[in-house]
């Protein structure tokens, strides 16, 4: 990015005073982390940075109104991100008026959406190239994406919000805007899908503030690790407080689901968790425990 001399002089003066912090608008095409060199060979992969804007947060009632995708090339062996290979941005008319709060946050209006449809063919073309999808809050975006575009069910997902230990990096907020500030001293016009997708790639290109590890390599490594969902059916009623204290969640049943306590643990913690259940929640062994393996292909999905 070419900065006029008078602006550069002003920036240097402010930074030299150590009284100010300068945030620069993210220009993803000019990011120094993009090598620009095409990757060839068996380790070449295409990742998708994806963001959705929706009519609300209720999966049962709400729908996607804007989709942004940035496709980028990376080396699966080295973790090098080389270049952006494709982008997509589109609107979809929900056929009902937007909540005023949605318009206030996103700037999207009913007039902007009227008669608009997401391009299934264009989205399908980008998805067909992909090896891995990245979202900043996969738990939200993945469900909406899979319902609107079932082809996303076949792809693994990684989450920059939940698959990095931001607390250990001394980061006090996990919003994309704040993380870009902490990791890259840059900003975006947030809450528009393509802007957020570009911001997500910008975050992947940075290093973590304390460990100095690559954000991309860290989330990639964590996404590849399996985890395990433990369903503690028919656990002793007397164990409910202990289960709650251990961060188990209560599934109340309904819609074909069985009432139970459940949690998700890493592979290294699995044996310890079963031992805990044997000691606290069951007196005759853990025959009523179901263990479900979770990986990047079903993690964050409603199919999990």
mmCIF file of C-alpha atoms in Angstrom:
data_model
loop_
_atom_site.group_PDB
_atom_site.id
_atom_site.type_symbol
_atom_site.label_atom_id
_atom_site.label_comp_id
_atom_site.label_asym_id
_atom_site.label_seq_id
_atom_site.Cartn_x
_atom_site.Cartn_y
_atom_site.Cartn_z
ATOM 1 C CA UNK A 1 0.000 0.000 0.000
ATOM 2 C CA UNK A 2 1.439 3.348 -1.069
ATOM 3 C CA UNK A 3 1.177 5.852 1.774
ATOM 4 C CA UNK A 4 1.637 9.554 0.950
ATOM 5 C CA UNK A 5 4.804 11.039 2.447
ATOM 6 C CA UNK A 6 2.944 13.491 4.689
ATOM 7 C CA UNK A 7 0.885 10.631 6.151
ATOM 8 C CA UNK A 8 3.980 8.494 6.693
ATOM 9 C CA UNK A 9 5.745 11.372 8.423
ATOM 10 C CA UNK A 10 2.745 11.868 10.714
ATOM 11 C CA UNK A 11 2.617 8.140 11.508
ATOM 12 C CA UNK A 12 6.301 8.030 12.380
ATOM 13 C CA UNK A 13 5.908 11.063 14.633
ATOM 14 C CA UNK A 14 2.961 9.542 16.503
ATOM 15 C CA UNK A 15 4.612 6.132 16.882
ATOM 16 C CA UNK A 16 7.896 7.680 18.071
ATOM 17 C CA UNK A 17 6.063 9.473 20.893
ATOM 18 C CA UNK A 18 4.925 6.082 22.308
ATOM 19 C CA UNK A 19 1.684 7.797 23.348
ATOM 20 C CA UNK A 20 -0.406 6.395 20.520
ATOM 21 C CA UNK A 21 -1.198 3.094 18.871
ATOM 22 C CA UNK A 22 -1.749 3.199 15.129
ATOM 23 C CA UNK A 23 -4.314 0.920 13.477
ATOM 24 C CA UNK A 24 -4.105 0.496 9.725
ATOM 25 C CA UNK A 25 -6.988 -0.563 7.496
ATOM 26 C CA UNK A 26 -6.452 -4.142 6.390
ATOM 27 C CA UNK A 27 -5.606 -4.360 2.690
ATOM 28 C CA UNK A 28 -5.600 -8.123 2.333
ATOM 29 C CA UNK A 29 -4.145 -8.142 -1.185
ATOM 30 C CA UNK A 30 -1.111 -6.219 0.077
ATOM 31 C CA UNK A 31 -0.583 -8.241 3.252
ATOM 32 C CA UNK A 32 3.126 -9.069 3.620
ATOM 33 C CA UNK A 33 2.243 -12.558 4.877
ATOM 34 C CA UNK A 34 1.084 -13.554 1.372
ATOM 35 C CA UNK A 35 4.148 -14.878 -0.435
ATOM 36 C CA UNK A 36 2.537 -14.585 -3.860
ATOM 37 C CA UNK A 37 4.319 -17.715 -5.049
ATOM 38 C CA UNK A 38 2.077 -20.425 -6.562
ATOM 39 C CA UNK A 39 2.297 -23.718 -4.689
ATOM 40 C CA UNK A 40 2.611 -26.881 -6.726
ATOM 41 C CA UNK A 41 2.833 -30.521 -5.786
ATOM 42 C CA UNK A 42 1.008 -32.851 -3.443
ATOM 43 C CA UNK A 43 1.014 -30.464 -0.461
ATOM 44 C CA UNK A 44 -0.965 -27.748 -2.254
ATOM 45 C CA UNK A 45 -4.310 -27.053 -0.602
ATOM 46 C CA UNK A 46 -7.055 -24.449 -0.891
ATOM 47 C CA UNK A 47 -8.598 -23.026 2.256
ATOM 48 C CA UNK A 48 -11.789 -20.997 2.498
ATOM 49 C CA UNK A 49 -12.286 -18.093 4.879
ATOM 50 C CA UNK A 50 -16.054 -17.774 5.200
ATOM 51 C CA UNK A 51 -18.460 -15.402 6.901
ATOM 52 C CA UNK A 52 -22.229 -15.201 6.897
ATOM 53 C CA UNK A 53 -24.641 -12.452 7.828
ATOM 54 C CA UNK A 54 -28.080 -13.722 8.827
ATOM 55 C CA UNK A 55 -31.516 -12.470 9.788
ATOM 56 C CA UNK A 56 -30.764 -13.413 13.414
ATOM 57 C CA UNK A 57 -29.239 -15.995 15.728
ATOM 58 C CA UNK A 58 -32.053 -18.565 15.838
ATOM 59 C CA UNK A 59 -31.185 -21.439 13.507
ATOM 60 C CA UNK A 60 -34.787 -22.642 13.383
ATOM 61 C CA UNK A 61 -36.167 -19.331 12.132
ATOM 62 C CA UNK A 62 -33.306 -17.356 10.592
ATOM 63 C CA UNK A 63 -31.506 -17.573 7.247
ATOM 64 C CA UNK A 64 -28.388 -16.313 5.491
ATOM 65 C CA UNK A 65 -28.736 -12.884 3.874
ATOM 66 C CA UNK A 66 -25.085 -12.341 2.875
ATOM 67 C CA UNK A 67 -22.204 -14.697 2.187
ATOM 68 C CA UNK A 68 -18.526 -13.825 1.807
ATOM 69 C CA UNK A 69 -15.778 -16.292 0.860
ATOM 70 C CA UNK A 70 -12.057 -15.795 0.320
ATOM 71 C CA UNK A 71 -10.282 -18.821 -1.172
ATOM 72 C CA UNK A 72 -6.536 -18.991 -0.582
ATOM 73 C CA UNK A 73 -3.730 -21.334 -1.486
ATOM 74 C CA UNK A 74 -1.538 -22.872 1.209
ATOM 75 C CA UNK A 75 1.070 -25.555 1.733
ATOM 76 C CA UNK A 76 -0.242 -28.297 4.032
ATOM 77 C CA UNK A 77 3.287 -29.278 5.042
ATOM 78 C CA UNK A 78 4.871 -25.904 5.814
ATOM 79 C CA UNK A 79 1.789 -23.856 6.664
ATOM 80 C CA UNK A 80 2.804 -21.191 4.135
ATOM 81 C CA UNK A 81 -0.087 -19.151 2.740
ATOM 82 C CA UNK A 82 0.770 -18.053 -0.780
ATOM 83 C CA UNK A 83 -2.056 -16.151 -2.445
ATOM 84 C CA UNK A 84 -5.773 -15.514 -2.818
ATOM 85 C CA UNK A 85 -7.158 -17.595 -5.678
ATOM 86 C CA UNK A 86 -10.852 -16.658 -5.638
ATOM 87 C CA UNK A 87 -13.513 -14.645 -3.801
ATOM 88 C CA UNK A 88 -17.281 -14.628 -3.636
ATOM 89 C CA UNK A 89 -19.770 -12.149 -2.242
ATOM 90 C CA UNK A 90 -23.524 -12.247 -2.566
ATOM 91 C CA UNK A 91 -26.895 -11.368 -1.046
ATOM 92 C CA UNK A 92 -30.043 -13.441 -0.578
ATOM 93 C CA UNK A 93 -33.538 -12.072 -0.066
ATOM 94 C CA UNK A 94 -35.113 -13.614 3.077
ATOM 95 C CA UNK A 95 -38.558 -12.636 1.739
ATOM 96 C CA UNK A 96 -39.403 -10.835 4.955
ATOM 97 C CA UNK A 97 -38.414 -7.486 6.468
ATOM 98 C CA UNK A 98 -35.138 -7.353 8.357
ATOM 99 C CA UNK A 99 -35.089 -6.683 12.063
ATOM 100 C CA UNK A 100 -33.954 -3.051 12.496
ATOM 101 C CA UNK A 101 -31.130 -4.292 14.740
ATOM 102 C CA UNK A 102 -29.710 -6.373 11.865
ATOM 103 C CA UNK A 103 -29.667 -3.308 9.634
ATOM 104 C CA UNK A 104 -28.099 -1.218 12.399
ATOM 105 C CA UNK A 105 -25.256 -3.727 12.879
ATOM 106 C CA UNK A 106 -24.589 -4.702 9.255
ATOM 107 C CA UNK A 107 -25.815 -1.743 7.242
ATOM 108 C CA UNK A 108 -27.771 -4.187 5.049
ATOM 109 C CA UNK A 109 -31.249 -2.967 4.124
ATOM 110 C CA UNK A 110 -34.362 -4.592 2.698
ATOM 111 C CA UNK A 111 -33.803 -2.713 -0.571
ATOM 112 C CA UNK A 112 -30.305 -4.177 -0.919
ATOM 113 C CA UNK A 113 -31.697 -7.710 -0.576
ATOM 114 C CA UNK A 114 -34.839 -7.392 -2.672
ATOM 115 C CA UNK A 115 -34.871 -10.042 -5.408
ATOM 116 C CA UNK A 116 -31.310 -11.191 -4.657
ATOM 117 C CA UNK A 117 -30.181 -14.849 -4.556
ATOM 118 C CA UNK A 118 -26.875 -16.450 -3.689
ATOM 119 C CA UNK A 119 -25.209 -17.995 -6.742
ATOM 120 C CA UNK A 120 -25.293 -21.760 -6.110
ATOM 121 C CA UNK A 121 -23.043 -22.514 -9.074
ATOM 122 C CA UNK A 122 -20.386 -19.972 -8.061
ATOM 123 C CA UNK A 123 -20.394 -21.144 -4.443
ATOM 124 C CA UNK A 124 -20.280 -24.775 -5.554
ATOM 125 C CA UNK A 125 -17.258 -24.064 -7.763
ATOM 126 C CA UNK A 126 -15.304 -22.531 -4.883
ATOM 127 C CA UNK A 127 -16.322 -25.291 -2.461
ATOM 128 C CA UNK A 128 -15.207 -27.968 -4.940
ATOM 129 C CA UNK A 129 -11.631 -26.632 -4.738
ATOM 130 C CA UNK A 130 -11.473 -26.537 -0.953
ATOM 131 C CA UNK A 131 -9.642 -28.746 1.507
ATOM 132 C CA UNK A 132 -10.580 -26.872 4.703
ATOM 133 C CA UNK A 133 -12.998 -24.117 5.776
ATOM 134 C CA UNK A 134 -12.220 -21.440 8.365
ATOM 135 C CA UNK A 135 -14.822 -19.406 10.240
ATOM 136 C CA UNK A 136 -14.625 -17.105 13.217
ATOM 137 C CA UNK A 137 -17.324 -18.888 15.238
ATOM 138 C CA UNK A 138 -17.861 -22.137 13.366
ATOM 139 C CA UNK A 139 -20.605 -23.192 15.768
ATOM 140 C CA UNK A 140 -22.766 -20.452 14.290
ATOM 141 C CA UNK A 141 -21.708 -20.297 10.643
ATOM 142 C CA UNK A 142 -21.373 -24.005 9.864
ATOM 143 C CA UNK A 143 -25.003 -24.857 10.638
ATOM 144 C CA UNK A 144 -26.329 -22.111 8.375
ATOM 145 C CA UNK A 145 -23.869 -23.009 5.615
ATOM 146 C CA UNK A 146 -24.706 -26.718 5.641
ATOM 147 C CA UNK A 147 -28.436 -26.068 5.470
ATOM 148 C CA UNK A 148 -28.151 -23.629 2.557
ATOM 149 C CA UNK A 149 -25.327 -25.468 0.745
ATOM 150 C CA UNK A 150 -25.242 -29.200 1.672
ATOM 151 C CA UNK A 151 -21.856 -29.620 -0.028
ATOM 152 C CA UNK A 152 -20.280 -28.003 3.047
ATOM 153 C CA UNK A 153 -21.141 -31.185 4.991
ATOM 154 C CA UNK A 154 -18.290 -32.957 3.203
ATOM 155 C CA UNK A 155 -15.615 -30.451 4.262
ATOM 156 C CA UNK A 156 -13.600 -30.122 7.482
ATOM 157 C CA UNK A 157 -13.912 -26.869 9.450
ATOM 158 C CA UNK A 158 -11.538 -24.936 11.720
ATOM 159 C CA UNK A 159 -12.485 -22.131 14.113
ATOM 160 C CA UNK A 160 -10.249 -19.181 14.969
ATOM 161 C CA UNK A 161 -12.490 -18.204 17.870
ATOM 162 C CA UNK A 162 -12.533 -21.485 19.796
ATOM 163 C CA UNK A 163 -9.534 -23.494 18.575
ATOM 164 C CA UNK A 164 -6.895 -21.125 19.885
ATOM 165 C CA UNK A 165 -6.285 -20.597 23.593
ATOM 166 C CA UNK A 166 -6.688 -16.833 23.491
ATOM 167 C CA UNK A 167 -6.638 -16.623 27.293
ATOM 168 C CA UNK A 168 -3.072 -17.953 27.319
ATOM 169 C CA UNK A 169 -2.244 -15.267 24.773
ATOM 170 C CA UNK A 170 -3.527 -12.664 27.292
ATOM 171 C CA UNK A 171 -6.314 -11.616 24.940
ATOM 172 C CA UNK A 172 -9.453 -10.494 26.755
ATOM 173 C CA UNK A 173 -11.930 -10.520 23.858
ATOM 174 C CA UNK A 174 -12.401 -12.986 21.018
ATOM 175 C CA UNK A 175 -14.180 -10.748 18.529
ATOM 176 C CA UNK A 176 -12.541 -10.683 15.117
ATOM 177 C CA UNK A 177 -12.070 -6.910 15.255
ATOM 178 C CA UNK A 178 -10.259 -7.078 18.602
ATOM 179 C CA UNK A 179 -8.058 -9.991 17.554
ATOM 180 C CA UNK A 180 -6.988 -8.128 14.417
ATOM 181 C CA UNK A 181 -6.064 -5.187 16.631
ATOM 182 C CA UNK A 182 -4.084 -7.346 19.083
ATOM 183 C CA UNK A 183 -2.343 -9.521 16.497
ATOM 184 C CA UNK A 184 -1.982 -7.244 13.493
ATOM 185 C CA UNK A 185 -2.662 -3.648 14.551
ATOM 186 C CA UNK A 186 -5.217 -3.358 11.788
ATOM 187 C CA UNK A 187 -8.963 -2.858 11.387
ATOM 188 C CA UNK A 188 -11.788 -3.758 9.035
ATOM 189 C CA UNK A 189 -15.313 -2.503 8.422
ATOM 190 C CA UNK A 190 -16.841 -5.415 10.313
ATOM 191 C CA UNK A 191 -20.208 -7.157 10.020
ATOM 192 C CA UNK A 192 -20.212 -7.354 6.254
ATOM 193 C CA UNK A 193 -19.534 -10.857 5.034
ATOM 194 C CA UNK A 194 -16.671 -10.329 2.574
ATOM 195 C CA UNK A 195 -14.956 -7.791 4.848
ATOM 196 C CA UNK A 196 -15.076 -10.288 7.708
ATOM 197 C CA UNK A 197 -13.839 -13.123 5.483
ATOM 198 C CA UNK A 198 -10.880 -10.963 4.424
ATOM 199 C CA UNK A 199 -10.325 -10.033 8.068
ATOM 200 C CA UNK A 200 -10.281 -13.713 8.976
ATOM 201 C CA UNK A 201 -7.553 -14.392 6.410
ATOM 202 C CA UNK A 202 -5.701 -11.360 7.752
ATOM 203 C CA UNK A 203 -5.841 -12.906 11.228
ATOM 204 C CA UNK A 204 -4.547 -16.256 9.937
ATOM 205 C CA UNK A 205 -1.560 -14.418 8.446
ATOM 206 C CA UNK A 206 -0.516 -12.952 11.823
ATOM 207 C CA UNK A 207 1.367 -14.356 14.815
ATOM 208 C CA UNK A 208 -0.081 -14.812 18.292
ATOM 209 C CA UNK A 209 0.748 -11.928 20.648
ATOM 210 C CA UNK A 210 2.497 -13.884 23.438
ATOM 211 C CA UNK A 211 3.737 -17.207 22.040
ATOM 212 C CA UNK A 212 4.541 -15.604 18.653
ATOM 213 C CA UNK A 213 3.336 -18.785 16.958
ATOM 214 C CA UNK A 214 1.584 -18.544 13.602
ATOM 215 C CA UNK A 215 -2.184 -18.152 14.007
ATOM 216 C CA UNK A 216 -2.725 -20.271 10.895
ATOM 217 C CA UNK A 217 -0.423 -23.104 11.939
ATOM 218 C CA UNK A 218 -1.871 -23.136 15.455
ATOM 219 C CA UNK A 219 -5.501 -23.381 14.399
ATOM 220 C CA UNK A 220 -4.585 -25.889 11.679
ATOM 221 C CA UNK A 221 -2.839 -28.126 14.206
ATOM 222 C CA UNK A 222 -5.720 -27.941 16.671
ATOM 223 C CA UNK A 223 -8.314 -28.606 13.972
ATOM 224 C CA UNK A 224 -6.539 -31.847 13.076
ATOM 225 C CA UNK A 225 -6.775 -33.198 16.628
ATOM 226 C CA UNK A 226 -9.725 -35.464 17.463
ATOM 227 C CA UNK A 227 -11.947 -34.794 20.454
ATOM 228 C CA UNK A 228 -14.543 -36.959 22.148
ATOM 229 C CA UNK A 229 -18.120 -36.258 23.188
ATOM 230 C CA UNK A 230 -19.047 -38.194 26.308
ATOM 231 C CA UNK A 231 -22.737 -38.901 26.893
ATOM 232 C CA UNK A 232 -23.239 -39.945 30.532
ATOM 233 C CA UNK A 233 -26.639 -41.635 30.284
ATOM 234 C CA UNK A 234 -28.408 -42.677 33.503
ATOM 235 C CA UNK A 235 -25.718 -41.177 35.713
ATOM 236 C CA UNK A 236 -26.514 -41.061 39.423
ATOM 237 C CA UNK A 237 -28.732 -38.164 40.416
ATOM 238 C CA UNK A 238 -26.395 -37.488 43.322
ATOM 239 C CA UNK A 239 -23.618 -36.753 40.830
ATOM 240 C CA UNK A 240 -25.394 -33.836 39.138
ATOM 241 C CA UNK A 241 -23.566 -31.106 41.073
ATOM 242 C CA UNK A 242 -20.196 -32.737 40.458
ATOM 243 C CA UNK A 243 -20.977 -33.038 36.740
ATOM 244 C CA UNK A 244 -22.065 -29.415 36.564
ATOM 245 C CA UNK A 245 -18.918 -28.284 38.399
ATOM 246 C CA UNK A 246 -16.864 -30.226 35.856
ATOM 247 C CA UNK A 247 -18.503 -28.237 33.036
ATOM 248 C CA UNK A 248 -20.839 -30.965 31.836
ATOM 249 C CA UNK A 249 -23.915 -29.763 29.944
ATOM 250 C CA UNK A 250 -27.456 -31.007 30.483
ATOM 251 C CA UNK A 251 -29.393 -32.277 27.457
ATOM 252 C CA UNK A 252 -33.086 -32.005 28.413
ATOM 253 C CA UNK A 253 -34.293 -34.393 25.708
ATOM 254 C CA UNK A 254 -36.944 -33.895 23.067
ATOM 255 C CA UNK A 255 -36.770 -34.111 19.264
ATOM 256 C CA UNK A 256 -35.604 -37.703 19.563
ATOM 257 C CA UNK A 257 -32.807 -36.897 22.002
ATOM 258 C CA UNK A 258 -32.333 -38.651 25.349
ATOM 259 C CA UNK A 259 -31.923 -36.743 28.597
ATOM 260 C CA UNK A 260 -28.304 -36.871 29.690
ATOM 261 C CA UNK A 261 -25.249 -35.017 30.903
ATOM 262 C CA UNK A 262 -22.525 -34.563 28.295
ATOM 263 C CA UNK A 263 -19.122 -32.993 27.760
ATOM 264 C CA UNK A 264 -16.355 -32.854 25.150
ATOM 265 C CA UNK A 265 -12.750 -33.731 26.018
ATOM 266 C CA UNK A 266 -9.454 -34.080 24.193
ATOM 267 C CA UNK A 267 -7.899 -37.457 23.430
ATOM 268 C CA UNK A 268 -5.347 -37.041 26.216
ATOM 269 C CA UNK A 269 -8.092 -36.360 28.794
ATOM 270 C CA UNK A 270 -10.432 -39.172 27.763
ATOM 271 C CA UNK A 271 -9.157 -41.874 30.144
ATOM 272 C CA UNK A 272 -9.184 -39.481 33.106
ATOM 273 C CA UNK A 273 -12.768 -38.496 32.334
ATOM 274 C CA UNK A 274 -13.935 -42.107 32.262
ATOM 275 C CA UNK A 275 -12.192 -42.671 35.596
ATOM 276 C CA UNK A 276 -14.002 -39.644 37.023
ATOM 277 C CA UNK A 277 -17.371 -41.005 35.865
ATOM 278 C CA UNK A 278 -16.629 -44.425 37.367
ATOM 279 C CA UNK A 279 -15.812 -42.845 40.713
ATOM 280 C CA UNK A 280 -18.582 -40.230 40.849
ATOM 281 C CA UNK A 281 -21.483 -40.930 38.513
ATOM 282 C CA UNK A 282 -21.724 -44.746 38.352
ATOM 283 C CA UNK A 283 -21.464 -47.512 40.929
ATOM 284 C CA UNK A 284 -21.509 -50.484 38.551
ATOM 285 C CA UNK A 285 -19.166 -49.327 35.823
ATOM 286 C CA UNK A 286 -19.769 -47.034 32.851
ATOM 287 C CA UNK A 287 -21.890 -49.238 30.597
ATOM 288 C CA UNK A 288 -24.279 -46.331 30.022
ATOM 289 C CA UNK A 289 -21.580 -44.018 28.694
ATOM 290 C CA UNK A 290 -21.470 -43.332 24.973
ATOM 291 C CA UNK A 291 -18.272 -41.942 23.479
ATOM 292 C CA UNK A 292 -18.532 -40.185 20.120
ATOM 293 C CA UNK A 293 -15.395 -39.270 18.199
ATOM 294 C CA UNK A 294 -15.408 -35.744 16.810
ATOM 295 C CA UNK A 295 -13.103 -34.509 14.081
ATOM 296 C CA UNK A 296 -12.928 -31.555 11.709
ATOM 297 C CA UNK A 297 -15.522 -33.128 9.413
ATOM 298 C CA UNK A 298 -18.333 -33.100 11.987
ATOM 299 C CA UNK A 299 -17.091 -30.662 14.650
ATOM 300 C CA UNK A 300 -19.323 -27.564 15.023
ATOM 301 C CA UNK A 301 -22.034 -29.185 12.893
ATOM 302 C CA UNK A 302 -25.566 -29.922 14.058
ATOM 303 C CA UNK A 303 -24.697 -33.448 12.877
ATOM 304 C CA UNK A 304 -22.073 -33.700 15.659
#
